[in-house]
Amino acid sequence: MPDLASEAVAADKPQDVIRESIFISHATPEDNAFTLWLGNRLDAMGYDVWADIFRLKGGDNWEVILEHAIRNLAAKVLVVSNPVSVTKQGVRNEISIAMATGKGIKDDSFVIPLRTAEYESSYQIVHAQRVDFGGGWAQGLRDLLETLDVAGIPRRGVSERSQIWREISQRDGRNVVETSERLVSNWLRVKALPRDLRIYDFAGGISIGAKDRAIESCSLPLVPRGRGFLSFASPPALHEHFGDDLPISITGIVETEEFLTRGAPGYRIDVSDARRHLVDLMRKGFDRRLEHARLRSTEMANGRHMWWPERDLVGLEKKAFAWNEGPSGRRQLVGQSKARNVFWHYGLSMWPATTPFIHFRLSGHVIFTVDGRSTVGDASRMHKMRRTMCKSWRNDRWRDLMLASLAWVAGDASELSIDMGGDAVIKLELPPVQFDVPFGLEGETPTAEEQDDEETRDILASSDEEPDFEDENDADILEDED
């Protein structure tokens, strides 16, 4: 363990210090849980992370140490921003130090607010570009990671602060013991993207209204931009949709890899916009793939689509999944509760991401129908059924449902292909990304799913007991949402 107090006074010449750290400013104790959650994940991603929560460890003069971290070590300062934190004097002091430091090093984006709840902005950070965690911590983390990646903040693996994060996290928990376990994530790695991205424009003299309607109704994945659009699709594939009345032409071709890393400066597309456009194309392609599998689409509150199978499409029998050196098993994707006279359907939603590598992140959901096809119309009833019928479903069950759904869509193949139009294809690796971990929690025994699906459904369906926690069953498998 380094002597942090000595480290804090060692930097007599700030120009000799390389800024590679991230500092998290937050309200104590109100934001301790969020800061611990975020700090651990950033540390696990390889970032060197400092925070006021280190004071919980005791010992050194943390006030001096943390101020030194802002002034001399931090590459970025993250401010957990909500109605409580922005009024805390300690947070305001750290913002003042950070703003002065950012001005001194000529970094206008040195301070990054993390919005966890709506608040009146401090005059000091009112113009700073914020990252929104209000819609879900996992979504906020993805956006933050992309921001840090674009900013070029380095990752160096295990940092000198990692032991502190681990000790604070385990203060009230069980001991970590050496064991061997393979974890299945909800990330689908993209193994191949189309080589080129095409930039299209329309000929002059066309109807703007007709052009906009044609872009909106196009089934092939494309992203509107200026007078035209971006797409991986080939001209012949697009001509089938736009026809002779709306002639299109290619005004530019950019290699996809270069587009991700440099954008398209010649077309005034910077890296941030390039990644956003790519994510949009990937999302539309995946939605199209699931639509072609004849899954039903339901729009969720966040604007994303959740895809689920009707009873007649997949039946009530269990679907098998198995991959070489991967998990195997069987699960129903549609089931019936005779006690409540409803059917439940497992659905998937997804969101693409470009960091730490290009992948799709999946989320599992449950929707209810009255006949295997028509959804339960009462929102409050749907909500209550989610909370009661699914509250005992463990991680292994949600994992297996995801795997069974993917195997059914892919036809038991080792990859999932997404047609982006003509000769353009995105290939996803199956099964999802797996991690081998050499440790676990002392005394933890995996909970096996011992009850048969039919038995479990009827036992839970006959119970009106409400759980003592909020459970929307829309969280990521093996990934915290809030």
Short mmCIF file of C-alpha atoms in Angstrom, two decimals, residues 193-412:
data_model
loop_
_atom_site.label_atom_id
_atom_site.label_comp_id
_atom_site.label_asym_id
_atom_site.label_seq_id
_atom_site.Cartn_x
_atom_site.Cartn_y
_atom_site.Cartn_z
CA LEU A 193 -18.90 -4.76 -38.95
CA PRO A 194 -19.37 -3.84 -42.62
CA ARG A 195 -16.06 -2.53 -43.97
CA ASP A 196 -17.43 0.72 -45.36
CA LEU A 197 -20.01 3.31 -44.34
CA ARG A 198 -21.67 5.08 -47.26
CA ILE A 199 -22.75 8.71 -47.28
CA TYR A 200 -25.76 9.28 -49.55
CA ASP A 201 -27.42 12.37 -50.98
CA PHE A 202 -30.49 12.98 -53.14
CA ALA A 203 -30.58 14.59 -56.54
CA GLY A 204 -31.82 18.17 -56.76
CA GLY A 205 -35.39 19.03 -57.65
CA ILE A 206 -37.06 16.31 -55.57
CA SER A 207 -39.92 16.81 -53.14
CA ILE A 208 -38.47 17.42 -49.66
CA GLY A 209 -41.62 16.08 -48.02
CA ALA A 210 -41.55 12.91 -50.11
CA LYS A 211 -37.84 12.50 -49.36
CA ASP A 212 -38.38 12.84 -45.59
CA ARG A 213 -41.31 10.40 -45.63
CA ALA A 214 -39.26 7.88 -47.64
CA ILE A 215 -36.35 8.10 -45.19
CA GLU A 216 -38.72 7.66 -42.24
CA SER A 217 -40.41 4.61 -43.77
CA CYS A 218 -37.27 2.85 -45.03
CA SER A 219 -36.92 -0.64 -43.57
CA LEU A 220 -33.16 -0.69 -44.15
CA PRO A 221 -31.04 0.86 -41.36
CA LEU A 222 -30.06 4.45 -42.15
CA VAL A 223 -29.43 7.68 -40.25
CA PRO A 224 -30.65 11.00 -41.69
CA ARG A 225 -27.95 13.63 -42.09
CA GLY A 226 -28.31 16.94 -43.90
CA ARG A 227 -30.12 16.46 -47.21
CA GLY A 228 -29.24 12.78 -47.28
CA PHE A 229 -28.36 9.96 -44.91
CA LEU A 230 -25.71 7.50 -43.73
CA SER A 231 -26.08 3.75 -44.29
CA PHE A 232 -24.12 0.54 -44.69
CA ALA A 233 -26.61 -0.56 -47.35
CA SER A 234 -25.59 -0.86 -50.99
CA PRO A 235 -27.15 1.40 -53.67
CA PRO A 236 -29.15 -1.41 -55.34
CA ALA A 237 -30.74 -2.39 -52.01
CA LEU A 238 -31.73 1.21 -51.30
CA HIS A 239 -32.97 1.81 -54.86
CA GLU A 240 -35.64 -0.84 -54.30
CA HIS A 241 -37.10 1.44 -51.63
CA PHE A 242 -36.54 4.96 -53.00
CA GLY A 243 -37.11 4.11 -56.67
CA ASP A 244 -36.61 6.36 -59.68
CA ASP A 245 -38.67 9.21 -58.22
CA LEU A 246 -36.12 9.78 -55.44
CA PRO A 247 -32.72 9.17 -57.08
CA ILE A 248 -29.81 8.77 -54.66
CA SER A 249 -26.07 8.87 -55.12
CA ILE A 250 -23.02 8.13 -52.97
CA THR A 251 -21.14 11.30 -52.06
CA GLY A 252 -18.58 9.61 -49.84
CA ILE A 253 -17.35 6.28 -48.47
CA VAL A 254 -15.57 6.04 -45.11
CA GLU A 255 -13.98 2.92 -43.66
CA THR A 256 -15.98 1.97 -40.58
CA GLU A 257 -12.93 1.55 -38.36
CA GLU A 258 -11.65 4.99 -39.35
CA PHE A 259 -15.14 6.45 -38.83
CA LEU A 260 -15.11 5.16 -35.25
CA THR A 261 -11.69 6.50 -34.38
CA ARG A 262 -11.53 9.75 -36.38
CA GLY A 263 -15.06 10.50 -37.56
CA ALA A 264 -15.34 11.98 -41.04
CA PRO A 265 -13.72 15.44 -40.87
CA GLY A 266 -14.26 16.03 -44.57
CA TYR A 267 -18.00 15.73 -43.98
CA ARG A 268 -17.99 17.65 -40.67
CA ILE A 269 -18.67 14.56 -38.56
CA ASP A 270 -16.58 14.46 -35.38
CA VAL A 271 -15.79 11.31 -33.37
CA SER A 272 -18.64 11.81 -30.89
CA ASP A 273 -21.24 12.18 -33.67
CA ALA A 274 -19.69 9.27 -35.58
CA ARG A 275 -20.13 6.92 -32.63
CA ARG A 276 -23.66 8.14 -32.07
CA HIS A 277 -24.53 7.51 -35.73
CA LEU A 278 -22.97 4.06 -35.63
CA VAL A 279 -24.89 3.14 -32.47
CA ASP A 280 -28.12 4.27 -34.15
CA LEU A 281 -27.43 2.16 -37.24
CA MET A 282 -26.58 -0.89 -35.14
CA ARG A 283 -29.73 -0.49 -33.04
CA LYS A 284 -31.94 -0.21 -36.12
CA GLY A 285 -30.26 -3.25 -37.65
CA PHE A 286 -30.85 -5.40 -34.56
CA ASP A 287 -34.49 -4.27 -34.36
CA ARG A 288 -34.91 -5.24 -38.00
CA ARG A 289 -33.35 -8.65 -37.35
CA LEU A 290 -35.80 -9.36 -34.51
CA GLU A 291 -38.71 -8.10 -36.59
CA HIS A 292 -37.75 -10.56 -39.34
CA ALA A 293 -37.79 -13.30 -36.68
CA ARG A 294 -41.51 -12.38 -36.32
CA LEU A 295 -41.17 -11.10 -32.77
CA ARG A 296 -43.64 -8.51 -31.52
CA SER A 297 -42.43 -5.03 -30.61
CA THR A 298 -43.53 -2.98 -27.61
CA GLU A 299 -42.17 0.51 -27.04
CA MET A 300 -40.97 1.13 -23.49
CA ALA A 301 -40.97 4.35 -21.47
CA ASN A 302 -37.34 5.08 -22.45
CA GLY A 303 -38.21 4.96 -26.15
CA ARG A 304 -36.50 1.64 -26.82
CA HIS A 305 -38.29 -1.39 -28.20
CA MET A 306 -38.73 -4.67 -26.37
CA TRP A 307 -39.20 -7.73 -28.58
CA TRP A 308 -41.21 -10.75 -27.46
CA PRO A 309 -42.68 -13.89 -29.10
CA GLU A 310 -46.34 -14.74 -29.36
CA ARG A 311 -47.47 -18.12 -28.06
CA ASP A 312 -48.19 -19.48 -31.55
CA LEU A 313 -44.67 -18.59 -32.67
CA VAL A 314 -42.65 -20.51 -30.07
CA GLY A 315 -45.22 -22.63 -28.23
CA LEU A 316 -45.06 -23.52 -24.52
CA GLU A 317 -42.28 -26.08 -24.77
CA LYS A 318 -38.77 -25.41 -23.52
CA LYS A 319 -36.16 -24.15 -25.96
CA ALA A 320 -32.67 -25.63 -25.78
CA PHE A 321 -29.42 -23.68 -25.92
CA ALA A 322 -25.88 -25.03 -26.15
CA TRP A 323 -22.57 -23.68 -27.43
CA ASN A 324 -19.07 -25.15 -27.53
CA GLU A 325 -17.28 -24.24 -24.29
CA GLY A 326 -20.37 -22.31 -23.27
CA PRO A 327 -23.52 -22.69 -21.17
CA SER A 328 -26.29 -25.12 -22.03
CA GLY A 329 -29.82 -25.75 -20.80
CA ARG A 330 -33.51 -25.41 -21.64
CA ARG A 331 -36.09 -22.72 -20.87
CA GLN A 332 -39.60 -21.73 -21.89
CA LEU A 333 -39.93 -18.38 -23.63
CA VAL A 334 -43.70 -18.34 -23.17
CA GLY A 335 -45.59 -19.79 -20.22
CA GLN A 336 -49.12 -19.86 -18.85
CA SER A 337 -50.45 -19.06 -15.39
CA LYS A 338 -53.70 -20.94 -15.05
CA ALA A 339 -54.44 -19.37 -11.68
CA ARG A 340 -54.31 -15.83 -13.11
CA ASN A 341 -55.50 -16.84 -16.57
CA VAL A 342 -52.65 -15.06 -18.34
CA PHE A 343 -49.61 -15.93 -20.43
CA TRP A 344 -46.15 -14.56 -19.70
CA HIS A 345 -43.65 -13.86 -22.47
CA TYR A 346 -39.91 -13.28 -22.15
CA GLY A 347 -38.74 -10.31 -24.18
CA LEU A 348 -35.42 -8.73 -25.08
CA SER A 349 -34.30 -5.15 -25.54
CA MET A 350 -30.80 -4.12 -26.49
CA TRP A 351 -28.53 -1.14 -26.86
CA PRO A 352 -25.25 -0.95 -28.80
CA ALA A 353 -22.08 0.46 -27.25
CA THR A 354 -18.61 1.21 -28.62
CA THR A 355 -16.61 0.91 -25.37
CA PRO A 356 -14.69 -0.93 -24.02
CA PHE A 357 -15.23 -2.81 -27.29
CA ILE A 358 -18.07 -2.80 -29.82
CA HIS A 359 -20.97 -4.83 -28.45
CA PHE A 360 -24.72 -5.02 -27.88
CA ARG A 361 -25.96 -4.93 -24.30
CA LEU A 362 -29.13 -6.94 -23.68
CA SER A 363 -31.87 -6.54 -21.09
CA GLY A 364 -34.55 -9.08 -20.19
CA HIS A 365 -38.21 -8.23 -19.68
CA VAL A 366 -41.51 -9.98 -19.03
CA ILE A 367 -44.81 -9.02 -20.63
CA PHE A 368 -48.25 -10.55 -20.04
CA THR A 369 -51.05 -11.39 -22.48
CA VAL A 370 -54.60 -12.62 -22.04
CA ASP A 371 -54.50 -15.10 -24.91
CA GLY A 372 -50.85 -15.49 -25.88
CA ARG A 373 -51.12 -12.53 -28.25
CA SER A 374 -53.10 -9.56 -26.83
CA THR A 375 -51.29 -7.73 -24.03
CA VAL A 376 -52.90 -7.10 -20.67
CA GLY A 377 -54.25 -3.60 -21.08
CA ASP A 378 -54.19 -2.41 -17.48
CA ALA A 379 -50.74 -0.97 -16.72
CA SER A 380 -51.11 -1.30 -12.94
CA ARG A 381 -52.11 -4.96 -13.26
CA MET A 382 -49.14 -5.62 -15.55
CA HIS A 383 -46.88 -3.92 -13.01
CA LYS A 384 -48.23 -5.96 -10.10
CA MET A 385 -47.86 -9.24 -12.00
CA ARG A 386 -44.24 -8.42 -12.78
CA ARG A 387 -43.57 -7.81 -9.10
CA THR A 388 -45.34 -10.90 -7.79
CA MET A 389 -44.88 -13.57 -10.44
CA CYS A 390 -41.22 -12.89 -11.18
CA LYS A 391 -39.85 -11.77 -7.83
CA SER A 392 -38.28 -15.15 -7.04
CA TRP A 393 -36.58 -15.52 -10.41
CA ARG A 394 -32.84 -15.62 -9.75
CA ASN A 395 -29.99 -14.47 -11.93
CA ASP A 396 -29.50 -17.95 -13.33
CA ARG A 397 -33.08 -18.04 -14.57
CA TRP A 398 -32.87 -14.62 -16.24
CA ARG A 399 -29.53 -15.68 -17.76
CA ASP A 400 -30.98 -18.91 -19.16
CA LEU A 401 -34.01 -17.10 -20.57
CA MET A 402 -31.69 -14.72 -22.40
CA LEU A 403 -29.60 -17.60 -23.75
CA ALA A 404 -32.64 -19.61 -24.84
CA SER A 405 -34.05 -16.57 -26.62
CA LEU A 406 -30.76 -15.89 -28.44
CA ALA A 407 -30.41 -19.54 -29.47
CA TRP A 408 -33.94 -19.56 -30.87
CA VAL A 409 -33.40 -16.35 -32.86
CA ALA A 410 -30.01 -17.52 -34.19
CA GLY A 411 -31.17 -21.05 -34.93
CA ASP A 412 -28.51 -22.54 -32.64
#
